[in-house]
Coordinates of C-alpha atoms in Angstrom, one line a residue:
X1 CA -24.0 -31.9 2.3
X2 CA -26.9 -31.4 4.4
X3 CA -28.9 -28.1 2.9
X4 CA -28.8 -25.0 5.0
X5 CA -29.7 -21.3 4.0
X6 CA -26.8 -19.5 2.2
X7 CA -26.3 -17.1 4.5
X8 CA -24.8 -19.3 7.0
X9 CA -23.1 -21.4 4.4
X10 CA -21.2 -18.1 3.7
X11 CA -19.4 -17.8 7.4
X12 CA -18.6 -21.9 6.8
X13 CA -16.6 -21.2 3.2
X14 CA -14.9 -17.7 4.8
X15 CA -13.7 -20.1 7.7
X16 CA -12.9 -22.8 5.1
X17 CA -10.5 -20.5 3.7
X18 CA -8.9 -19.3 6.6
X19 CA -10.8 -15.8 6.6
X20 CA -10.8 -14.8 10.6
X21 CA -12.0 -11.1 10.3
X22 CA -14.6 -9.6 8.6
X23 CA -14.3 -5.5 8.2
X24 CA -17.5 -3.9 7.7
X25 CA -20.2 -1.9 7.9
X26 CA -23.8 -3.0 8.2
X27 CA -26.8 -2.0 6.4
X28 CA -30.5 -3.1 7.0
X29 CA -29.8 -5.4 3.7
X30 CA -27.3 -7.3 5.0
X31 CA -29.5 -7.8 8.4
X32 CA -29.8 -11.7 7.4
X33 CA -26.0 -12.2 6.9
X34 CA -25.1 -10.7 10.0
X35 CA -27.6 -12.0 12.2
X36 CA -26.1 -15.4 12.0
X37 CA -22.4 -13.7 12.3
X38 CA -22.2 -14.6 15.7
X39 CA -22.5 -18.2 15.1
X40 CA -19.3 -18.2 12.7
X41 CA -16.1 -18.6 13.8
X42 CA -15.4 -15.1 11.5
X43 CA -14.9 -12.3 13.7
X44 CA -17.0 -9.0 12.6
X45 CA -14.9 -6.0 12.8
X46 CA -17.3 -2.3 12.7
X47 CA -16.0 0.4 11.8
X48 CA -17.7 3.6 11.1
X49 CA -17.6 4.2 7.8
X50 CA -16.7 2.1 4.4
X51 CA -13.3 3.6 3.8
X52 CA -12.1 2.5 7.0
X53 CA -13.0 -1.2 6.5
X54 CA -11.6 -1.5 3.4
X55 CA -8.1 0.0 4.7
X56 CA -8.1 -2.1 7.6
X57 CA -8.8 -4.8 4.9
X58 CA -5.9 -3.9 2.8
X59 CA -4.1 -3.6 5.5
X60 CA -4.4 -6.8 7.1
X61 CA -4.0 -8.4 3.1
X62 CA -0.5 -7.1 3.6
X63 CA 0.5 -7.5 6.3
X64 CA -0.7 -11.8 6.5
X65 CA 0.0 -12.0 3.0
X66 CA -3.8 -13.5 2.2
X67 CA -7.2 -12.0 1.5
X68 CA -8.8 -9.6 3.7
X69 CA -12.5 -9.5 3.4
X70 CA -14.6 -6.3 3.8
X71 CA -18.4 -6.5 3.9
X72 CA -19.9 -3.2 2.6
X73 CA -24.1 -1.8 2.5
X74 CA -25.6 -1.9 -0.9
X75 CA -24.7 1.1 -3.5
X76 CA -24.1 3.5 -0.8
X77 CA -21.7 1.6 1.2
X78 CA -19.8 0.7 -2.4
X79 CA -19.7 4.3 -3.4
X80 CA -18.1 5.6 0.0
X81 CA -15.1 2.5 -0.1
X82 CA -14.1 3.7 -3.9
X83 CA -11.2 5.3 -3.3
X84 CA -9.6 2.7 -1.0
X85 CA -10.5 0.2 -3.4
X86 CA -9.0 2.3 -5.9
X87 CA -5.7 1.9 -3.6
X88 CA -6.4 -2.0 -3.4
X89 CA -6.3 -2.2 -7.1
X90 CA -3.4 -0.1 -7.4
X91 CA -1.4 -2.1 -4.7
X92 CA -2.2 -5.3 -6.2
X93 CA -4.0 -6.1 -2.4
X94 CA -5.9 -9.5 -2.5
X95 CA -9.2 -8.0 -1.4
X96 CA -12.4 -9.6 -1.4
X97 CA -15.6 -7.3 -0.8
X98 CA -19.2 -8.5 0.0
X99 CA -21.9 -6.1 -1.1
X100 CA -25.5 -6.4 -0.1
X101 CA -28.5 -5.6 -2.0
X102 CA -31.9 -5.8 -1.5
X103 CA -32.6 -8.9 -4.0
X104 CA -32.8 -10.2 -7.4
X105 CA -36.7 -9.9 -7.4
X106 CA -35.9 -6.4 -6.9
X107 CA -34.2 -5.6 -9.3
X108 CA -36.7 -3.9 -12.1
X109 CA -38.3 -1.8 -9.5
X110 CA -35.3 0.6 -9.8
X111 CA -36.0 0.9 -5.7
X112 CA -33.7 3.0 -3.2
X113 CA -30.0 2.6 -2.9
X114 CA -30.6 0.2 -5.7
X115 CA -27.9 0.1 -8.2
X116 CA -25.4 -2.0 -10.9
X117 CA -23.0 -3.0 -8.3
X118 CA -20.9 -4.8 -11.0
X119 CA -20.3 -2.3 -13.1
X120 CA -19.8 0.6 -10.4
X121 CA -17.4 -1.8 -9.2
X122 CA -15.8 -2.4 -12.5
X123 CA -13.1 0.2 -12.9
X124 CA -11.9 -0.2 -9.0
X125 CA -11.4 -4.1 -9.0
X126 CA -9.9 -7.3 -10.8
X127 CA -13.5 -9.0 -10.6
X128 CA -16.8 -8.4 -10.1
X129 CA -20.2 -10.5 -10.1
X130 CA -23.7 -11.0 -8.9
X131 CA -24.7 -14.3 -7.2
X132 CA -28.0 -15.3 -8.7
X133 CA -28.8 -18.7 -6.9
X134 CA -28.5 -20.1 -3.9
X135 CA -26.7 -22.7 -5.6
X136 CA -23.7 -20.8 -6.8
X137 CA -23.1 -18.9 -3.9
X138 CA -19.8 -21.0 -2.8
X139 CA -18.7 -21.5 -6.1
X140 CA -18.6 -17.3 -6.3
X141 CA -16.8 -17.1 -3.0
X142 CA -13.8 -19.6 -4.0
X143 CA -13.8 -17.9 -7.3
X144 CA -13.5 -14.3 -5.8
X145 CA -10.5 -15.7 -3.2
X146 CA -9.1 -17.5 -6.0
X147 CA -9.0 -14.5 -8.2
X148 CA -7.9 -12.1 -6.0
X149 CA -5.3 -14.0 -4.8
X150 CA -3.8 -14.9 -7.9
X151 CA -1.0 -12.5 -9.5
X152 CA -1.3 -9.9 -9.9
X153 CA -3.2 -9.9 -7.3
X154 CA -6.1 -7.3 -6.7
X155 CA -9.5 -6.5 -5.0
X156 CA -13.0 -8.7 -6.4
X157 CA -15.9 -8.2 -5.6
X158 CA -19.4 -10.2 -5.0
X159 CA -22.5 -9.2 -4.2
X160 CA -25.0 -11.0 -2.5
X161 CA -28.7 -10.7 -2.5
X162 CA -30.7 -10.4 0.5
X163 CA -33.2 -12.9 -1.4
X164 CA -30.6 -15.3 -2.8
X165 CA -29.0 -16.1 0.8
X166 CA -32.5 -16.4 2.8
X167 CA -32.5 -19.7 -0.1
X168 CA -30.9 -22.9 1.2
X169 CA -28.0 -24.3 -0.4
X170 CA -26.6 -28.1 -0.6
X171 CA -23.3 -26.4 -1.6
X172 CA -20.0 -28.6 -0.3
X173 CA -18.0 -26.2 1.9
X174 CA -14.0 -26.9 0.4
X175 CA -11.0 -24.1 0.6
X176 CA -10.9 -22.3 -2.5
X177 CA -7.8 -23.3 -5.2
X178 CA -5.2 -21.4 -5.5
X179 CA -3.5 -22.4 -8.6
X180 CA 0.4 -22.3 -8.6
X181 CA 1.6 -19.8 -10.9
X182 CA 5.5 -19.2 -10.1
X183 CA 7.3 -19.6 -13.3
X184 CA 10.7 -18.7 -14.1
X185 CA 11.8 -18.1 -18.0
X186 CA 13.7 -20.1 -20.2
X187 CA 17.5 -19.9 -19.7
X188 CA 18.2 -18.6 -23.0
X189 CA 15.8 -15.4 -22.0
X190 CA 17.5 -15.1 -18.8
X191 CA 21.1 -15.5 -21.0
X192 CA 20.1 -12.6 -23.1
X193 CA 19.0 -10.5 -20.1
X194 CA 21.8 -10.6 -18.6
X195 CA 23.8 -10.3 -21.7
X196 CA 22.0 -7.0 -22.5
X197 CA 22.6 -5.8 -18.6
X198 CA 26.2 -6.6 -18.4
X199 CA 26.9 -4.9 -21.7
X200 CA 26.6 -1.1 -19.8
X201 CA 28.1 1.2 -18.1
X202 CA 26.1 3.1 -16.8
X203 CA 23.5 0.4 -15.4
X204 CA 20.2 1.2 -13.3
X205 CA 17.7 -0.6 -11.7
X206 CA 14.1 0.3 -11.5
X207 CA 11.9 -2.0 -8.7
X208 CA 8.2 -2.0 -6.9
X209 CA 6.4 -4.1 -4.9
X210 CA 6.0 -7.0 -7.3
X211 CA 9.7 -7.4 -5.8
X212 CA 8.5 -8.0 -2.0
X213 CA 5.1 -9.8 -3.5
X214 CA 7.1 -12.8 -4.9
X215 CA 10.2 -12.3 -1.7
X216 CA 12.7 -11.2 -4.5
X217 CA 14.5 -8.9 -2.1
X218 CA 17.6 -11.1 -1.5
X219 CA 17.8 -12.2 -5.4
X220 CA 17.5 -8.4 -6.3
X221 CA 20.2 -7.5 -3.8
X222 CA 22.7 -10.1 -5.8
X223 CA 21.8 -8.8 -8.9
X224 CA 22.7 -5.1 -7.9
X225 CA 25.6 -5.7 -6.7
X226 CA 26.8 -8.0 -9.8
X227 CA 26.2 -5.1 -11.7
X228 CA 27.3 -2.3 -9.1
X229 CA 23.7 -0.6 -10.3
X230 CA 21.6 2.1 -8.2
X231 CA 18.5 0.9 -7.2
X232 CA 15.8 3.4 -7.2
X233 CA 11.8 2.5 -5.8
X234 CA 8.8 3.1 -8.5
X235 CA 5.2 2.7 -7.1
X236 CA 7.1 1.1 -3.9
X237 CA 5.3 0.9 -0.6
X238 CA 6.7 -2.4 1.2
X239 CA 10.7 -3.6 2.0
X240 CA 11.3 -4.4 -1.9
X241 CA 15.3 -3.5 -1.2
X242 CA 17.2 -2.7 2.4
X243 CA 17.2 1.2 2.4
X244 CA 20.4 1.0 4.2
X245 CA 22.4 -0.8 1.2
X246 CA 25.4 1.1 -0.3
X247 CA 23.4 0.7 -4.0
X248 CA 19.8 2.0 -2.9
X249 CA 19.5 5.3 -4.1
X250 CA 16.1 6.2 -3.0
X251 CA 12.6 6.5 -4.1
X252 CA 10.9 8.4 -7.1
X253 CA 8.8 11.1 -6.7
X254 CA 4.9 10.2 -7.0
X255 CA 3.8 13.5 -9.2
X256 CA 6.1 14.7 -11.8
X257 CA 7.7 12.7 -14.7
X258 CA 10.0 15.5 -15.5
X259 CA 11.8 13.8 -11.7
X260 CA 12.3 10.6 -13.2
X261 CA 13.5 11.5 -16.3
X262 CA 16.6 13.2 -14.7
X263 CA 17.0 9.7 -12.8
X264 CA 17.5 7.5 -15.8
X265 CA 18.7 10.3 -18.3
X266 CA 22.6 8.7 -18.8
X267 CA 21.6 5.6 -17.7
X268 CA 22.7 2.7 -21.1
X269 CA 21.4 -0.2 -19.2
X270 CA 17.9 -0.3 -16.8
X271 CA 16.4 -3.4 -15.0
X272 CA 12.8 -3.1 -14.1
X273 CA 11.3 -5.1 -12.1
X274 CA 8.0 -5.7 -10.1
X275 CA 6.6 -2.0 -11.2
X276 CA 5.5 -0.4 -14.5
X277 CA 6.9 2.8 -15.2
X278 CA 6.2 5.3 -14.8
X279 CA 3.4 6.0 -11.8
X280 CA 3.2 9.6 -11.2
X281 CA 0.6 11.6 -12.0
X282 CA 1.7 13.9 -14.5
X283 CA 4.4 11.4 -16.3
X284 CA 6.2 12.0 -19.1
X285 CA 4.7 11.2 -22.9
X286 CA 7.9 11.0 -24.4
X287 CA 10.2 7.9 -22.8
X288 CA 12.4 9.0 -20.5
X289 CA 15.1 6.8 -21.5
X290 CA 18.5 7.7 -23.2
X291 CA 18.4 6.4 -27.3
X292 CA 19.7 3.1 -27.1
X293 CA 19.8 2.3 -23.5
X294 CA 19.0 -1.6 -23.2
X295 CA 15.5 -2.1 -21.0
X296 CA 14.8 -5.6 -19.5
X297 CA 11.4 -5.7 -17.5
X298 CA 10.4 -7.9 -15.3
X299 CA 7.2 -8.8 -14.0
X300 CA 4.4 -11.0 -13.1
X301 CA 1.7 -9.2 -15.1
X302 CA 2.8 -9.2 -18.4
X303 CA 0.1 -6.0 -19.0
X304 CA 2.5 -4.2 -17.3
X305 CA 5.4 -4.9 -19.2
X306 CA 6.2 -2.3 -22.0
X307 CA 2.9 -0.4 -21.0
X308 CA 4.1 3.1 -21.8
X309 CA 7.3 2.8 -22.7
X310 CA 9.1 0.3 -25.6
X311 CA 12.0 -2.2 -24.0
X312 CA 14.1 -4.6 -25.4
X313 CA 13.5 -7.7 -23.6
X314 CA 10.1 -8.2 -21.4
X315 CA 10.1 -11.7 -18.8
X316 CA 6.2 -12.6 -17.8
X317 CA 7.3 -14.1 -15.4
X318 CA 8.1 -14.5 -11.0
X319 CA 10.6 -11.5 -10.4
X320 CA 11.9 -14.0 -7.3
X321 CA 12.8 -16.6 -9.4
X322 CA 13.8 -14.6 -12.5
X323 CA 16.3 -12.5 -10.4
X324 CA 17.8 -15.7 -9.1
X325 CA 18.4 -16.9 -12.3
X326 CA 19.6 -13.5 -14.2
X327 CA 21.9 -13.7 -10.9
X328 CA 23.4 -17.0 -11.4
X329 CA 24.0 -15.5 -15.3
X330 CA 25.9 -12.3 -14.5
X331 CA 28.0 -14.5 -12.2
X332 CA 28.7 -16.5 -14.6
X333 CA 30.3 -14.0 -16.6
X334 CA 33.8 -12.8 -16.8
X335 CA 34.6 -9.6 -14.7
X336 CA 34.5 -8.6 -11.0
X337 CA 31.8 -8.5 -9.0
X338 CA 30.3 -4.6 -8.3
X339 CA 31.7 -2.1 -10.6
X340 CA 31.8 1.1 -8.9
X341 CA 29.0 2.9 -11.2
X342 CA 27.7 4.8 -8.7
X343 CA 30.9 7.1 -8.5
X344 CA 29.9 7.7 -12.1
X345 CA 26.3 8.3 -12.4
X346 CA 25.8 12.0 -10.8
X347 CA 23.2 12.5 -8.0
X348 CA 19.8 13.3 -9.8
X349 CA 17.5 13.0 -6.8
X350 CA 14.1 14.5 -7.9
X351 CA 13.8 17.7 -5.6
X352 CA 11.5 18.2 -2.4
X353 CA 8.3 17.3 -2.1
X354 CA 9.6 13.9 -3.5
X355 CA 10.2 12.0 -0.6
X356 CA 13.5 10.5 -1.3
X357 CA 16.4 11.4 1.0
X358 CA 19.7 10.3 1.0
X359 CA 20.7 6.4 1.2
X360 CA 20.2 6.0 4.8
X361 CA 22.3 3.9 7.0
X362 CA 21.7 1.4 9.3
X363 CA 19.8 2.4 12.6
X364 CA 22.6 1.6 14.7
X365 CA 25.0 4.7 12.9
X366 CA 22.6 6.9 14.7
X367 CA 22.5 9.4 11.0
X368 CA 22.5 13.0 12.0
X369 CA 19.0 14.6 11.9
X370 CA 17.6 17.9 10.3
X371 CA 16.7 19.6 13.6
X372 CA 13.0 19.4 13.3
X373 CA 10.9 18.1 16.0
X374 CA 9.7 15.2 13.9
X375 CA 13.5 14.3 13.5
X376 CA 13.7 14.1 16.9
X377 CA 10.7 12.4 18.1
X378 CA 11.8 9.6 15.2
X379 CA 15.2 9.8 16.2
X380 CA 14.4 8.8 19.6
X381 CA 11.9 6.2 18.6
X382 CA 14.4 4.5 16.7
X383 CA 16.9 4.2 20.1
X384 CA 13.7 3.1 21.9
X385 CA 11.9 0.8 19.8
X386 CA 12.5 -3.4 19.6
X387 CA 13.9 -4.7 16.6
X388 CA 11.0 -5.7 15.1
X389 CA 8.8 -2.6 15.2
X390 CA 6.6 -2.3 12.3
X391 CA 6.0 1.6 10.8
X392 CA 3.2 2.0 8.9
X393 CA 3.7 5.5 6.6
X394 CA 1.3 8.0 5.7
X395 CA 3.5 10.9 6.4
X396 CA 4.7 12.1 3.3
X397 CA 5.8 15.6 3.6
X398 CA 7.2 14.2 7.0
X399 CA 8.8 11.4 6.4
X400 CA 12.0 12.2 5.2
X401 CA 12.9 11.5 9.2
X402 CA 11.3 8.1 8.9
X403 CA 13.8 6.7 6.2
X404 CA 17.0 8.5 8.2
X405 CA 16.2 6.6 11.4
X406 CA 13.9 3.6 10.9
X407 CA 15.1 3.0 7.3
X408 CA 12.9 0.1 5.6
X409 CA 15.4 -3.1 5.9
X410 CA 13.5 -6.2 6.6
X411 CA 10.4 -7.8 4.5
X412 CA 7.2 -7.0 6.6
X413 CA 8.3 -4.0 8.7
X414 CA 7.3 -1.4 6.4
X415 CA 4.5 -0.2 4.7
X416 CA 4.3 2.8 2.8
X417 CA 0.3 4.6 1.3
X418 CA 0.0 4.1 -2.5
X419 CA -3.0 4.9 -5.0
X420 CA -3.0 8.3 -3.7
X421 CA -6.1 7.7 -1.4
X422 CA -5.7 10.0 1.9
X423 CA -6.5 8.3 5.4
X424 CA -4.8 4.7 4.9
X425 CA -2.2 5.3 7.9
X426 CA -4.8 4.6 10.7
X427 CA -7.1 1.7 9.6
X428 CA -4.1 0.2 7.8
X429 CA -2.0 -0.3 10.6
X430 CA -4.9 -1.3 12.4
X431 CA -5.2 -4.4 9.6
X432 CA -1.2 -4.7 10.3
X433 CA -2.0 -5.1 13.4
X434 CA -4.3 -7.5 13.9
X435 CA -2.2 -9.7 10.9
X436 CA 0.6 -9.6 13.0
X437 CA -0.6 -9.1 16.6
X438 CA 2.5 -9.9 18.3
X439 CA 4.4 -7.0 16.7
X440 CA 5.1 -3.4 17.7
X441 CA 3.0 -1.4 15.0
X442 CA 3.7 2.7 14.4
X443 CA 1.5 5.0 11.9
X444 CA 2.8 8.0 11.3
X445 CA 0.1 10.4 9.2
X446 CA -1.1 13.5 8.5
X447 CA -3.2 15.5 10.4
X448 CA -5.5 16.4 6.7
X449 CA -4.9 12.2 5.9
X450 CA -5.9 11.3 9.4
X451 CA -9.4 13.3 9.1
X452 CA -10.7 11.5 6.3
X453 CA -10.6 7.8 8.8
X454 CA -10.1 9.3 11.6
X455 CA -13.4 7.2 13.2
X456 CA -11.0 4.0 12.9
X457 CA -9.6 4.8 16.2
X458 CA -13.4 4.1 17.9
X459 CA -12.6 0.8 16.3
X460 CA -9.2 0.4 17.6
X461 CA -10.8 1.4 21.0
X462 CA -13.7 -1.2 20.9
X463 CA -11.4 -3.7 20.0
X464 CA -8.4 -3.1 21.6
X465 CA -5.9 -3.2 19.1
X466 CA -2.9 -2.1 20.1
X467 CA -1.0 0.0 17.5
X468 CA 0.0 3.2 18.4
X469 CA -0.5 6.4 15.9
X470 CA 1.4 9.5 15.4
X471 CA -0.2 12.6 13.8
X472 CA 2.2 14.6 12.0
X473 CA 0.8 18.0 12.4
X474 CA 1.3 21.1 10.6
X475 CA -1.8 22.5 10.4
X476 CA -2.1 22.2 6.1
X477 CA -2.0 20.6 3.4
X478 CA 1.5 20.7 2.8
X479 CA 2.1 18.2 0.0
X480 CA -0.2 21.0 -1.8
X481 CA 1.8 24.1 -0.9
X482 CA 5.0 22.1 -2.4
X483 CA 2.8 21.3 -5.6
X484 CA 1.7 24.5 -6.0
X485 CA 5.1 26.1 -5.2
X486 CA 6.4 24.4 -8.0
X487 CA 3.1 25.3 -10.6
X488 CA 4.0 28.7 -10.0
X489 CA 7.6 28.1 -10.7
X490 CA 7.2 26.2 -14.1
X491 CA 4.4 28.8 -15.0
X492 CA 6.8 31.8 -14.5
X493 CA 4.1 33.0 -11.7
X494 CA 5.6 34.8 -9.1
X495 CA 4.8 33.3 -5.4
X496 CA 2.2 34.7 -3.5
X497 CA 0.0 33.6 -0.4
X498 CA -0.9 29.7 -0.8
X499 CA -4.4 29.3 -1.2
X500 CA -6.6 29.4 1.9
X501 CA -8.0 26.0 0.7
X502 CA -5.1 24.7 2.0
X503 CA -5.2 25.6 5.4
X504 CA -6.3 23.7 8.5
X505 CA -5.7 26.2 11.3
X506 CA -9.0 27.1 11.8
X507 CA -10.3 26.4 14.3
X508 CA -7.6 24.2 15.3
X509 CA -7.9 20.3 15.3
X510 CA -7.9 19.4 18.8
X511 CA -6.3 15.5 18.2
X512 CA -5.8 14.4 21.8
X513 CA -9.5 15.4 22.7
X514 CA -10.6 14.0 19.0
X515 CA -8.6 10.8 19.9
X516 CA -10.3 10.8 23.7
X517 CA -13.8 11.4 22.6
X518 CA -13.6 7.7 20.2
X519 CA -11.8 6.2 23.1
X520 CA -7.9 6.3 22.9
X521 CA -5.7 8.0 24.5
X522 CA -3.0 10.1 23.8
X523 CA -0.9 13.4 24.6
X524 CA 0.1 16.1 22.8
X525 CA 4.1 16.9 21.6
X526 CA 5.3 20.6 20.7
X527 CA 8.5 20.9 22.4
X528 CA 11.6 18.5 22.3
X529 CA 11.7 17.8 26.5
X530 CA 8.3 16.5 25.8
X531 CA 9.6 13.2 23.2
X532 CA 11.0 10.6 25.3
X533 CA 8.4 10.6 27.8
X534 CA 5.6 9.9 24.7
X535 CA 8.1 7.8 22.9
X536 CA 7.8 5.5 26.3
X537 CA 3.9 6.1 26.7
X538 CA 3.3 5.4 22.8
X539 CA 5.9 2.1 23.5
X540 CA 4.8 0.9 26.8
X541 CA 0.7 1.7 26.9
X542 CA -1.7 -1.6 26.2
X543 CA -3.6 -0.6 23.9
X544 CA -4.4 2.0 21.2
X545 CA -2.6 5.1 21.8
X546 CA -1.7 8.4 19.7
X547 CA 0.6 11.1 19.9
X548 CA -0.3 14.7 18.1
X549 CA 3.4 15.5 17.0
X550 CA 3.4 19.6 16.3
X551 CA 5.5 19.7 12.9
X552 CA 4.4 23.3 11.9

């Protein structure tokens, strides 16, 4: 191939691959790469800071299902995208991250922003290297797409020299491999799996996102209701199970383990699948699970399996295919379909903050609401909205209306924050968005999340990407209040005044005039008269749009 400089050979491999955006943020040494962005066929998506183009990144991974590329400015621009990447790694998100530097010659001159990009990013990805030649610079690329999109599937980065892609390269431009890895286990592993499952009476079934990752939905539906078991979400953020089946019990709580424990206590049989257990962040150090309850994991990372907690039987393998063929098993079996178990395991729902309401009914029932403005701005949404709107959910104090109106019921419309990183709900639906342009996409966050990306709009703006964006706003950190509310309670402290840290009163976050000043529009929404007419305005306006939603 005819020999070009690297930095143009770069844009030909990202187009090879079928990369159309690139989210970044420039810095003066990544001046080379960009210049010749223009020529690419690669669109260049600015946002205003790091954290926002790597959440539009993961975003966008989601939502299209491939990677989503983020370029970021030398150790600076790596240091402010941690925590998102964090989330990436935690989501399993198939991201892959240029970094800049100045240049290998560089590199004993311990000069400014310089830094060991590798190993900073070490602990926040599945990869990480430092393209040293010209030469290699492709090779790295494919590598890094491959990697990351490989189960389980994560963020990688590569970091590219200013020097190193100034040098010309005769480097053939090919897509990247992806090698095929769904495998399915042997029948007489599936025969004792199902053996072990069928054997209870009191069955449960734990399931995350390595359920939607490999389109198990359907095959974990027949399961549950071969074995009539509750189906509860761990570390799940996407459509792994229709919220509005009679057998989905609701979604573990993301801080205490003491929550979960009273969900499995009684149970003599538990599935897992697609999710290691358990991901809060003050779990249990004992197991959770009753003595001599039967445990059958499944999952495509085999570090995952039996991670904390001994089980019985533990399937490295696709959860899509594995459920279909535990399915086709318990079918097999003598016995009726759907044993009513769920008449006999009580109701252990982990108590507010966890966001778990009831099993929630299809939209259509129209469920009865809790009276709260946010109930009946959602409530209203839900009659408004086309069928395939697509809610993107940062809300959690909130969004117990979310999953009564708009429960999460087909793959793709639903995405939920994980990893714990604040600010996700803007720039990720912003990646949704532009992954799936021609649907309807909804945010809902809080007004402390939305502050910490709150610059994504500008990009929305710039750009005109339409999603729309509804600030949940109660002027706190309430998630913090509920924590601490329940600190005092295990402590014996009597309550008192929540701690002032937790306010955001004052002065008062002006969102509609914070949302005009970066260029989208919006209205405010304190009083119920005052919901259908933004419902219409957040449904009907082209373009960006946001709604400051008073939930104090």
């Amino acid at each position: 191939m005819p020999a070009r400089p690297a930095k143009a050979a770069v844009f030909e491999q990202l187009a090879a691959d079928g990369v159309r955006h690139l989210f970044g943020n420039p810095g003066t040494v990544e001046q080379g790469l960009l210049d010749v962005a223009a020529d690419s066929a690669v669109g260049y998506v600015l946002a205003l800071h790091e954290s926002v183009a790597v959440a539009m990144a993961d975003g966008y991974a989601r939502a299209a299902q491939r990677p989503g590329v983020v370029q970021l400015h030398s150790a600076v621009g790596l240091g402010n995208a941690i925590g998102m990447l964090y989330q990436a790694k935690r989501g399993s998100s198939p991201l892959v991250v240029l970094a800049g530097e100045a240049g290998v010659r560089y590199a004993a001159l311990d000069a400014q922003m310089a830094a060991d990009l590798v190993a900073v990013a070490g602990p926040v990805t599945k990869y990480a290297a430092r393209v040293l030649d010209a030469s290699s610079v492709l090779r790295e690329l494919r590598r890094a797409v491959k990697i990351a999109m490989t189960p389980p599937r994560g963020p990688v980065l590569v970091v590219l020299p200013a020097d190193v892609l100034e040098q010309e390269t005769g480097e053939p431009v090919v897509p990247a491999s992806l090698p095929h890895t769904r495998a399915a286990p042997e029948p007489a592993a599936l025969a004792r799996a199902a053996q072990l499952l069928a054997a209870g009476r009191r069955p449960l079934i734990l399931m995350g996102d390595g359920v939607a990752a490999s389109g198990a939905q359907q095959a974990l539906a027949r399961v549950a209701e071969r074995l009539g078991a509750p189906v509860w979400g761990v570390n799940s953020s996407e459509v792994n199970f229709d919220a509005a089946h009679p057998l989905f019990a609701g979604t573990l709580g993301h801080m205490f383990g003491a929550d979960s424990a009273r969900v499995v206590a009684g149970a003599d049989a538990v599935l897992i699948v697609g999710t290691y257990v358990f991901p809060e962040v003050f779990p249990e150090l004992d197991s959770p699970f009753d003595t001599g309850a039967a445990i059958v994991h499944i999952d495509a990372d085999a570090y995952e399996i039996a991670k904390n907690f001994p089980v019985d039987l533990g399937l490295a393998a696709d959860p899509a295919l594995s459920l279909e063929g535990l399915a086709d098993h318990l079918e097999r079996q003598a016995g009726p379909p759907g044993r009513a178990v769920l008449t006999q395991v009580p109701d252990l729902r982990p108590p507010a903050p966890a966001p778990a309401p009831a099993p929630a009914p299809a939209r259509a029932k129209a469920p009865a609401g809790d009276g709260s403005l946010m109930d009946c701005f959602v409530r209203v949404l839900a009659a408004q909205a086309p069928p395939d709107l697509v809610v993107f959910d940062e809300a959690l104090t909130a969004c117990g209306p979310l999953l009564r109106h708009l429960p999460p019921r087909r793959a793709g419309s639903y995405f939920q924050t994980r990893g714990g990183s604040l600010g996700v709900g803007i720039p990720g639906a912003l990646g949704v968005k532009l992954a799936r342009p021609e649907l309807p996409v909804v945010a809902f966050t809080g007004d402390g999340a939305s502050m910490y990306t709150v610059q994504a709009l500008w990009t929305a703006a710039r750009y005109g990407i339409g999603a729309a964006f509804v600030i949940c706003n109660n002027r706190r950190y309430q998630l913090l209040d509920d924590n601490i509310e329940r600190y005092w309670a295990e402590l014996g402290i009597a309550p008192r005044a929540h701690p002032e840290a937790f306010d955001l009163s004052r002065p008062d976050i002006d969102f509609t005039a914070l949302a005009a000043a970066l260029g989208v529009p919006g209205r405010r929404v304190d009083k119920p008269g005052q919901v259908p007419g933004a419902v219409r305005a957040l449904l009907g306006h082209q373009g960006p749009y946001l709604v400051d939603l008073d939930t104090a």
